[in-house]
Short mmCIF file of N, CA and C in Angstrom, two decimals:
data_model
loop_
_atom_site.label_atom_id
_atom_site.label_comp_id
_atom_site.label_asym_id
_atom_site.label_seq_id
_atom_site.Cartn_x
_atom_site.Cartn_y
_atom_site.Cartn_z
N MET A 26 -16.56 14.55 -34.15
CA MET A 26 -15.49 14.53 -34.47
C MET A 26 -14.30 13.11 -34.55
N VAL A 27 -13.87 12.25 -35.38
CA VAL A 27 -13.15 10.98 -35.42
C VAL A 27 -11.51 11.45 -35.75
N LYS A 28 -11.50 10.58 -33.86
CA LYS A 28 -10.07 10.81 -33.76
C LYS A 28 -9.18 9.81 -34.05
N GLU A 29 -7.68 10.07 -33.93
CA GLU A 29 -7.00 8.80 -34.17
C GLU A 29 -7.00 7.83 -32.88
N ILE A 30 -6.42 6.53 -33.33
CA ILE A 30 -6.71 5.67 -32.28
C ILE A 30 -5.22 6.12 -31.60
N ILE A 31 -5.07 5.77 -29.84
CA ILE A 31 -4.00 5.39 -29.66
C ILE A 31 -3.54 4.21 -29.64
N HIS A 32 -2.35 4.15 -29.69
CA HIS A 32 -1.73 2.89 -29.68
C HIS A 32 -0.54 2.53 -28.50
N ASP A 33 -0.03 3.55 -27.86
CA ASP A 33 0.77 3.41 -26.96
C ASP A 33 0.24 3.63 -25.29
N ARG A 34 1.37 1.59 -25.16
CA ARG A 34 0.47 1.29 -23.71
C ARG A 34 0.99 1.59 -23.14
N PHE A 35 2.02 2.46 -22.52
CA PHE A 35 2.03 3.08 -21.31
C PHE A 35 0.83 4.19 -21.10
N PHE A 36 0.49 5.15 -21.93
CA PHE A 36 -1.01 6.02 -21.80
C PHE A 36 -2.37 4.91 -21.50
N LEU A 37 -2.08 3.41 -22.40
CA LEU A 37 -3.39 3.03 -22.21
C LEU A 37 -3.38 1.90 -20.96
N SER A 38 -2.01 2.02 -20.37
CA SER A 38 -2.57 1.16 -19.27
C SER A 38 -2.24 2.60 -17.78
N GLN A 39 -2.65 3.58 -18.33
CA GLN A 39 -2.93 4.39 -16.85
C GLN A 39 -4.61 4.45 -16.63
N LYS A 40 -5.23 4.63 -14.94
CA LYS A 40 -6.08 4.27 -14.80
C LYS A 40 -6.85 5.71 -15.44
N SER A 41 -8.09 5.81 -15.88
CA SER A 41 -8.53 6.90 -16.33
C SER A 41 -9.78 7.58 -14.77
N VAL A 42 -9.36 8.93 -15.13
CA VAL A 42 -10.29 9.86 -13.74
C VAL A 42 -11.91 9.64 -14.07
N GLU A 43 -12.53 10.47 -13.26
CA GLU A 43 -13.90 10.45 -13.09
C GLU A 43 -14.72 11.53 -14.48
N ALA A 44 -15.04 11.37 -14.64
CA ALA A 44 -15.73 12.11 -16.38
C ALA A 44 -16.89 13.07 -15.41
N ASP A 45 -16.88 14.07 -16.29
CA ASP A 45 -18.12 15.43 -15.32
C ASP A 45 -18.55 15.94 -17.17
N VAL A 46 -19.45 16.96 -16.75
CA VAL A 46 -20.13 17.55 -17.85
C VAL A 46 -19.66 18.32 -18.46
N ASN A 47 -17.90 18.56 -17.86
CA ASN A 47 -17.26 18.92 -19.30
C ASN A 47 -16.51 18.32 -20.26
N ASP A 48 -16.33 17.26 -20.33
CA ASP A 48 -16.40 15.57 -21.06
C ASP A 48 -17.54 15.68 -21.97
N ILE A 49 -18.33 15.96 -22.10
CA ILE A 49 -19.08 15.80 -23.03
C ILE A 49 -19.05 15.94 -24.65
N ASN A 50 -18.09 16.70 -25.01
CA ASN A 50 -17.07 16.77 -25.80
C ASN A 50 -17.03 16.04 -26.19
N THR A 51 -16.11 15.06 -25.67
CA THR A 51 -14.91 13.86 -25.92
C THR A 51 -15.69 13.15 -25.71
N ALA A 52 -17.33 12.88 -25.31
CA ALA A 52 -17.71 11.75 -25.25
C ALA A 52 -18.24 11.41 -26.93
N VAL A 53 -18.51 12.62 -27.70
CA VAL A 53 -19.88 12.86 -28.82
C VAL A 53 -18.39 12.30 -29.80
N ASP A 54 -17.01 13.14 -29.90
CA ASP A 54 -15.60 12.70 -30.15
C ASP A 54 -15.60 10.89 -30.28
N LEU A 55 -15.57 10.20 -29.13
CA LEU A 55 -15.25 9.02 -28.91
C LEU A 55 -16.62 8.45 -29.60
N LEU A 56 -18.38 8.55 -29.98
CA LEU A 56 -18.79 8.12 -30.54
C LEU A 56 -18.94 8.46 -32.00
N ASP A 57 -18.42 9.64 -32.34
CA ASP A 57 -18.03 9.83 -33.75
C ASP A 57 -17.13 8.91 -33.91
N THR A 58 -15.94 8.31 -33.53
CA THR A 58 -14.50 7.89 -33.80
C THR A 58 -15.09 6.53 -33.88
N LEU A 59 -16.14 5.99 -32.36
CA LEU A 59 -16.38 4.45 -32.70
C LEU A 59 -17.30 4.03 -34.65
N LYS A 60 -18.56 4.99 -34.69
CA LYS A 60 -18.87 4.60 -36.30
C LYS A 60 -18.32 4.40 -36.72
N HIS A 61 -16.40 5.33 -36.88
CA HIS A 61 -16.51 5.32 -38.28
C HIS A 61 -16.00 3.90 -38.24
N HIS A 62 -14.98 3.31 -37.45
CA HIS A 62 -15.08 2.02 -37.17
C HIS A 62 -15.68 1.59 -37.16
N GLN A 63 -16.96 1.43 -37.16
CA GLN A 63 -17.77 0.44 -36.78
C GLN A 63 -18.05 -1.12 -37.30
N ASP A 64 -16.84 -1.65 -39.26
CA ASP A 64 -16.80 -2.14 -39.81
C ASP A 64 -15.33 -2.92 -38.91
N LYS A 65 -15.09 -2.67 -37.87
CA LYS A 65 -13.85 -3.79 -36.76
C LYS A 65 -13.92 -3.26 -35.39
N CYS A 66 -15.01 -2.93 -34.89
CA CYS A 66 -15.29 -2.17 -33.44
C CYS A 66 -16.25 -2.52 -33.01
N VAL A 67 -16.38 -2.59 -31.90
CA VAL A 67 -18.12 -2.84 -30.96
C VAL A 67 -18.44 -1.54 -30.30
N GLY A 68 -16.49 -1.11 -29.75
CA GLY A 68 -17.14 -0.60 -28.52
C GLY A 68 -15.54 0.31 -28.42
N MET A 69 -15.75 1.70 -27.17
CA MET A 69 -14.39 2.30 -27.72
C MET A 69 -14.54 2.95 -26.37
N ALA A 70 -13.19 3.23 -25.92
CA ALA A 70 -13.08 4.04 -23.87
C ALA A 70 -12.18 4.84 -24.30
N ALA A 71 -12.89 6.68 -23.51
CA ALA A 71 -12.07 7.47 -24.06
C ALA A 71 -10.43 7.42 -24.37
N ASN A 72 -9.72 6.72 -23.99
CA ASN A 72 -8.41 6.89 -23.34
C ASN A 72 -7.84 6.28 -24.54
N MET A 73 -8.96 5.63 -25.45
CA MET A 73 -8.08 5.24 -26.67
C MET A 73 -8.00 6.06 -27.94
N ILE A 74 -8.87 7.38 -27.54
CA ILE A 74 -8.73 8.78 -28.30
C ILE A 74 -7.57 9.33 -27.64
N GLY A 75 -6.83 9.15 -26.56
CA GLY A 75 -6.25 10.14 -25.47
C GLY A 75 -6.52 10.93 -24.68
N VAL A 76 -7.92 10.12 -24.31
CA VAL A 76 -8.13 11.19 -23.28
C VAL A 76 -8.61 10.28 -22.11
N ASN A 77 -8.07 10.56 -20.72
CA ASN A 77 -7.68 9.93 -20.02
C ASN A 77 -9.02 9.99 -18.60
N LYS A 78 -10.54 9.77 -19.72
CA LYS A 78 -11.68 9.86 -18.88
C LYS A 78 -12.47 8.94 -18.55
N ARG A 79 -13.00 8.22 -17.71
CA ARG A 79 -14.10 7.52 -17.77
C ARG A 79 -15.79 7.35 -18.57
N ILE A 80 -15.18 7.45 -20.18
CA ILE A 80 -16.25 6.87 -20.62
C ILE A 80 -15.90 6.07 -21.62
N ILE A 81 -17.40 5.43 -22.35
CA ILE A 81 -17.78 4.33 -23.11
C ILE A 81 -18.89 4.51 -23.97
N VAL A 82 -18.41 3.96 -24.88
CA VAL A 82 -19.33 3.71 -25.93
C VAL A 82 -19.16 2.49 -26.66
N PHE A 83 -20.21 1.99 -27.05
CA PHE A 83 -20.48 0.54 -27.59
C PHE A 83 -21.41 0.50 -28.78
N ASP A 84 -21.76 -0.56 -29.16
CA ASP A 84 -22.68 -0.76 -30.31
C ASP A 84 -23.88 -1.90 -29.71
N ASP A 85 -24.75 -1.67 -28.39
CA ASP A 85 -25.42 -2.70 -28.39
C ASP A 85 -26.46 -3.33 -29.11
N GLY A 86 -26.44 -4.26 -29.55
CA GLY A 86 -27.94 -4.67 -31.27
C GLY A 86 -28.03 -3.63 -31.96
N GLY A 87 -27.04 -2.67 -32.36
CA GLY A 87 -27.61 -1.58 -33.25
C GLY A 87 -27.89 -0.38 -32.96
N LYS A 88 -28.03 -0.26 -31.95
CA LYS A 88 -28.28 1.16 -30.61
C LYS A 88 -26.91 1.30 -30.18
N TYR A 89 -26.43 3.19 -30.24
CA TYR A 89 -25.13 2.83 -29.89
C TYR A 89 -25.63 3.46 -28.19
N PHE A 90 -24.10 3.30 -27.71
CA PHE A 90 -25.10 3.44 -25.69
C PHE A 90 -23.80 4.45 -25.80
N MET A 91 -24.19 4.94 -24.21
CA MET A 91 -22.75 6.01 -23.89
C MET A 91 -22.98 5.68 -22.70
N MET A 92 -21.77 5.69 -21.98
CA MET A 92 -21.73 5.49 -20.53
C MET A 92 -20.66 6.41 -19.66
N TYR A 93 -20.97 7.15 -18.67
CA TYR A 93 -19.85 8.21 -18.10
C TYR A 93 -19.73 7.48 -16.81
N ASN A 94 -18.74 7.18 -16.35
CA ASN A 94 -18.21 6.80 -14.83
C ASN A 94 -18.58 5.17 -14.60
N PRO A 95 -18.41 4.56 -15.88
CA PRO A 95 -19.31 2.79 -15.35
C PRO A 95 -18.35 2.75 -14.26
N GLU A 96 -19.24 1.34 -13.63
CA GLU A 96 -18.60 0.20 -12.66
C GLU A 96 -19.34 -0.99 -12.95
N ILE A 97 -18.37 -2.23 -12.81
CA ILE A 97 -19.81 -2.94 -12.58
C ILE A 97 -19.51 -3.21 -11.21
N ILE A 98 -20.78 -3.79 -10.91
CA ILE A 98 -21.42 -3.96 -9.44
C ILE A 98 -21.67 -5.38 -9.16
N SER A 99 -22.29 -5.91 -9.97
CA SER A 99 -21.87 -7.50 -9.74
C SER A 99 -21.76 -8.05 -11.36
N LYS A 100 -21.62 -9.30 -10.74
CA LYS A 100 -21.27 -10.14 -12.27
C LYS A 100 -21.65 -11.54 -11.71
N SER A 101 -21.77 -12.44 -13.13
CA SER A 101 -22.06 -13.74 -12.26
C SER A 101 -21.68 -14.82 -14.17
N ASP A 102 -21.39 -16.05 -13.98
CA ASP A 102 -21.49 -16.73 -14.80
C ASP A 102 -20.22 -16.15 -16.12
N LYS A 103 -18.99 -16.47 -15.34
CA LYS A 103 -17.87 -16.62 -15.88
C LYS A 103 -17.59 -17.59 -16.81
N TYR A 104 -16.99 -17.45 -18.11
CA TYR A 104 -16.47 -18.14 -18.84
C TYR A 104 -14.86 -17.17 -19.69
N ILE A 105 -14.32 -18.10 -20.21
CA ILE A 105 -12.87 -17.59 -20.90
C ILE A 105 -12.78 -17.16 -22.39
N THR A 106 -12.86 -16.23 -22.75
CA THR A 106 -13.11 -15.83 -24.76
C THR A 106 -11.54 -15.43 -24.94
N GLU A 107 -11.43 -15.08 -26.33
CA GLU A 107 -10.59 -14.31 -26.64
C GLU A 107 -11.41 -12.80 -27.26
N GLU A 108 -9.93 -11.81 -27.15
CA GLU A 108 -10.45 -10.78 -27.81
C GLU A 108 -9.27 -10.24 -28.33
N GLY A 109 -9.30 -9.19 -29.06
CA GLY A 109 -9.07 -7.85 -30.24
C GLY A 109 -9.13 -6.07 -29.98
N CYS A 110 -8.36 -5.80 -29.64
CA CYS A 110 -8.56 -4.43 -29.68
C CYS A 110 -7.81 -3.67 -30.84
N LEU A 111 -8.72 -2.36 -30.85
CA LEU A 111 -8.19 -1.38 -31.98
C LEU A 111 -6.65 -0.87 -31.48
N CYS A 112 -6.51 -0.89 -30.73
CA CYS A 112 -5.20 -0.31 -29.68
C CYS A 112 -3.72 -0.80 -30.16
N HIS A 113 -4.55 -2.47 -30.70
CA HIS A 113 -3.34 -3.53 -30.85
C HIS A 113 -3.31 -4.65 -32.00
N CYS A 114 -2.75 -4.74 -32.45
CA CYS A 114 -3.32 -6.32 -33.58
C CYS A 114 -3.09 -7.84 -33.02
N GLU A 115 -2.83 -7.36 -31.44
CA GLU A 115 -3.01 -9.30 -30.81
C GLU A 115 -4.78 -9.83 -30.51
N VAL A 116 -4.08 -10.84 -29.91
CA VAL A 116 -5.65 -11.54 -29.62
C VAL A 116 -5.68 -12.13 -28.06
N ASN A 117 -6.00 -11.66 -27.32
CA ASN A 117 -5.75 -12.66 -26.26
C ASN A 117 -6.67 -13.26 -25.19
N SER A 118 -6.10 -14.02 -24.68
CA SER A 118 -7.31 -14.83 -23.67
C SER A 118 -7.70 -14.02 -22.45
N VAL A 119 -9.29 -13.82 -22.02
CA VAL A 119 -9.29 -13.07 -21.05
C VAL A 119 -10.55 -13.81 -20.28
N VAL A 120 -10.68 -13.20 -18.65
CA VAL A 120 -11.87 -13.76 -18.17
C VAL A 120 -13.09 -13.40 -18.19
N ARG A 121 -14.39 -13.27 -18.83
CA ARG A 121 -15.50 -12.38 -18.81
C ARG A 121 -16.84 -13.48 -18.41
N TYR A 122 -17.97 -12.49 -17.64
CA TYR A 122 -18.76 -12.98 -17.57
C TYR A 122 -20.31 -12.58 -17.92
N ASN A 123 -20.76 -13.73 -18.38
CA ASN A 123 -21.95 -13.29 -18.86
C ASN A 123 -22.88 -12.50 -18.97
N LYS A 124 -23.29 -12.32 -17.33
CA LYS A 124 -24.18 -11.34 -16.83
C LYS A 124 -23.44 -10.45 -16.35
N ILE A 125 -23.58 -9.03 -16.22
CA ILE A 125 -23.32 -7.89 -15.28
C ILE A 125 -24.15 -7.18 -14.92
N LYS A 126 -24.09 -6.25 -13.84
CA LYS A 126 -24.65 -5.13 -13.66
C LYS A 126 -23.74 -3.67 -13.46
N VAL A 127 -24.41 -2.91 -13.95
CA VAL A 127 -23.23 -1.95 -14.00
C VAL A 127 -24.24 -0.84 -13.67
N ARG A 128 -23.56 0.22 -12.65
CA ARG A 128 -23.85 1.69 -12.17
C ARG A 128 -22.88 2.59 -12.95
N TYR A 129 -23.74 3.47 -13.72
CA TYR A 129 -23.24 4.47 -14.73
C TYR A 129 -23.94 5.76 -14.63
N GLN A 130 -23.53 6.53 -15.84
CA GLN A 130 -24.00 8.00 -15.62
C GLN A 130 -24.47 8.10 -17.09
N ASN A 131 -25.60 8.45 -17.67
CA ASN A 131 -26.03 8.56 -18.67
C ASN A 131 -26.02 9.74 -19.26
N GLU A 132 -26.33 10.02 -21.10
CA GLU A 132 -26.04 11.59 -21.45
C GLU A 132 -26.18 13.06 -20.25
N LYS A 133 -27.38 12.60 -19.83
CA LYS A 133 -27.67 13.63 -18.86
C LYS A 133 -27.15 13.65 -17.54
N PHE A 134 -26.31 13.11 -17.28
CA PHE A 134 -25.11 12.58 -15.85
C PHE A 134 -26.47 11.90 -15.27
N GLU A 135 -27.16 11.38 -15.28
CA GLU A 135 -28.46 10.75 -14.36
C GLU A 135 -27.44 9.70 -14.23
N SER A 136 -27.65 9.17 -12.70
CA SER A 136 -27.46 8.02 -12.72
C SER A 136 -28.41 7.14 -12.81
N ARG A 137 -28.05 5.62 -13.52
CA ARG A 137 -28.61 4.75 -13.59
C ARG A 137 -27.95 3.56 -13.15
N VAL A 138 -28.79 2.28 -12.88
CA VAL A 138 -28.46 1.14 -12.81
C VAL A 138 -29.11 0.50 -13.96
N LYS A 139 -28.16 -0.97 -14.61
CA LYS A 139 -28.78 -1.95 -15.41
C LYS A 139 -27.75 -2.90 -15.77
N ASN A 140 -28.89 -3.98 -16.06
CA ASN A 140 -28.09 -5.09 -16.44
C ASN A 140 -28.20 -5.72 -17.90
N PHE A 141 -26.73 -6.08 -17.84
CA PHE A 141 -26.56 -6.15 -19.37
C PHE A 141 -26.05 -8.19 -19.16
N LYS A 142 -26.37 -8.69 -20.45
CA LYS A 142 -25.92 -10.06 -20.56
C LYS A 142 -25.34 -10.33 -22.29
N GLY A 143 -24.47 -11.21 -22.09
CA GLY A 143 -24.09 -12.43 -23.40
C GLY A 143 -23.02 -11.13 -24.18
N PHE A 144 -22.83 -10.77 -25.03
CA PHE A 144 -21.70 -9.41 -26.22
C PHE A 144 -22.04 -8.64 -25.82
N THR A 145 -22.76 -8.31 -25.38
CA THR A 145 -22.93 -6.73 -24.53
C THR A 145 -21.99 -6.45 -23.68
N ALA A 146 -22.55 -7.39 -22.51
CA ALA A 146 -22.18 -7.24 -21.50
C ALA A 146 -20.65 -7.70 -21.30
N GLN A 147 -19.69 -8.34 -23.00
CA GLN A 147 -18.56 -8.65 -22.74
C GLN A 147 -17.61 -7.21 -23.33
N ILE A 148 -18.54 -6.69 -23.99
CA ILE A 148 -18.01 -5.42 -24.51
C ILE A 148 -17.91 -4.43 -23.68
N ILE A 149 -18.97 -4.49 -22.95
CA ILE A 149 -18.65 -3.38 -21.44
C ILE A 149 -17.96 -3.41 -20.95
N GLN A 150 -17.82 -4.90 -20.56
CA GLN A 150 -16.35 -5.03 -19.87
C GLN A 150 -14.68 -4.82 -19.77
N HIS A 151 -15.31 -5.52 -21.53
CA HIS A 151 -13.64 -4.96 -22.15
C HIS A 151 -13.58 -3.25 -21.83
N GLU A 152 -14.57 -2.19 -22.76
CA GLU A 152 -14.28 -0.72 -22.32
C GLU A 152 -14.25 -0.42 -20.90
N ILE A 153 -14.81 -1.19 -20.13
CA ILE A 153 -14.47 -1.07 -18.43
C ILE A 153 -13.15 -0.98 -18.24
N ASP A 154 -12.25 -1.95 -18.60
CA ASP A 154 -10.95 -2.49 -18.57
C ASP A 154 -10.27 -1.12 -18.55
N HIS A 155 -10.33 -1.07 -20.00
CA HIS A 155 -9.79 0.37 -20.45
C HIS A 155 -9.61 1.61 -19.17
N CYS A 156 -10.58 1.75 -19.27
CA CYS A 156 -11.09 2.79 -18.21
C CYS A 156 -10.27 2.76 -16.68
N CYS A 157 -9.34 1.35 -16.73
CA CYS A 157 -8.85 1.13 -15.47
C CYS A 157 -7.64 0.62 -15.62
N GLY A 158 -7.32 0.76 -16.96
CA GLY A 158 -5.44 0.94 -16.99
C GLY A 158 -5.26 -0.73 -17.81
N VAL A 159 -6.65 -1.22 -17.70
CA VAL A 159 -5.96 -2.94 -18.24
C VAL A 159 -5.65 -3.26 -19.46
N VAL A 160 -4.64 -3.70 -20.46
CA VAL A 160 -4.44 -3.49 -21.69
C VAL A 160 -5.16 -4.74 -22.21
N ILE A 161 -5.67 -5.47 -22.97
CA ILE A 161 -6.30 -6.53 -23.48
C ILE A 161 -5.16 -6.36 -24.64
#
């Protein structure tokens, strides 16, 4: 179900807690909401729809990807870029890394580790920031 986007900075600045199998409906809602906003959004975190759980979804070159409890375990090739967010109308300068390695759980809650680079890595970093209560 498509959910309303949260704009409350206090809520968005709270750290998310670990997701579990009881959060599958939240992940489905998050993916539905991302698809609904696909013309202006490439990734979302659960707190953007009012749920403080460590769940992110993103568009990886036309394929939608879902991660539970993602964490960046390594990063390299630092750069500075500008990003916006559906949660506010500002564009801010941020530090990102061109290459990252992420540990997460997939849709079946199986542990995975995967490398990402380029724009996909940037999207993941932005969404993990949301999980950590960082408002870009």
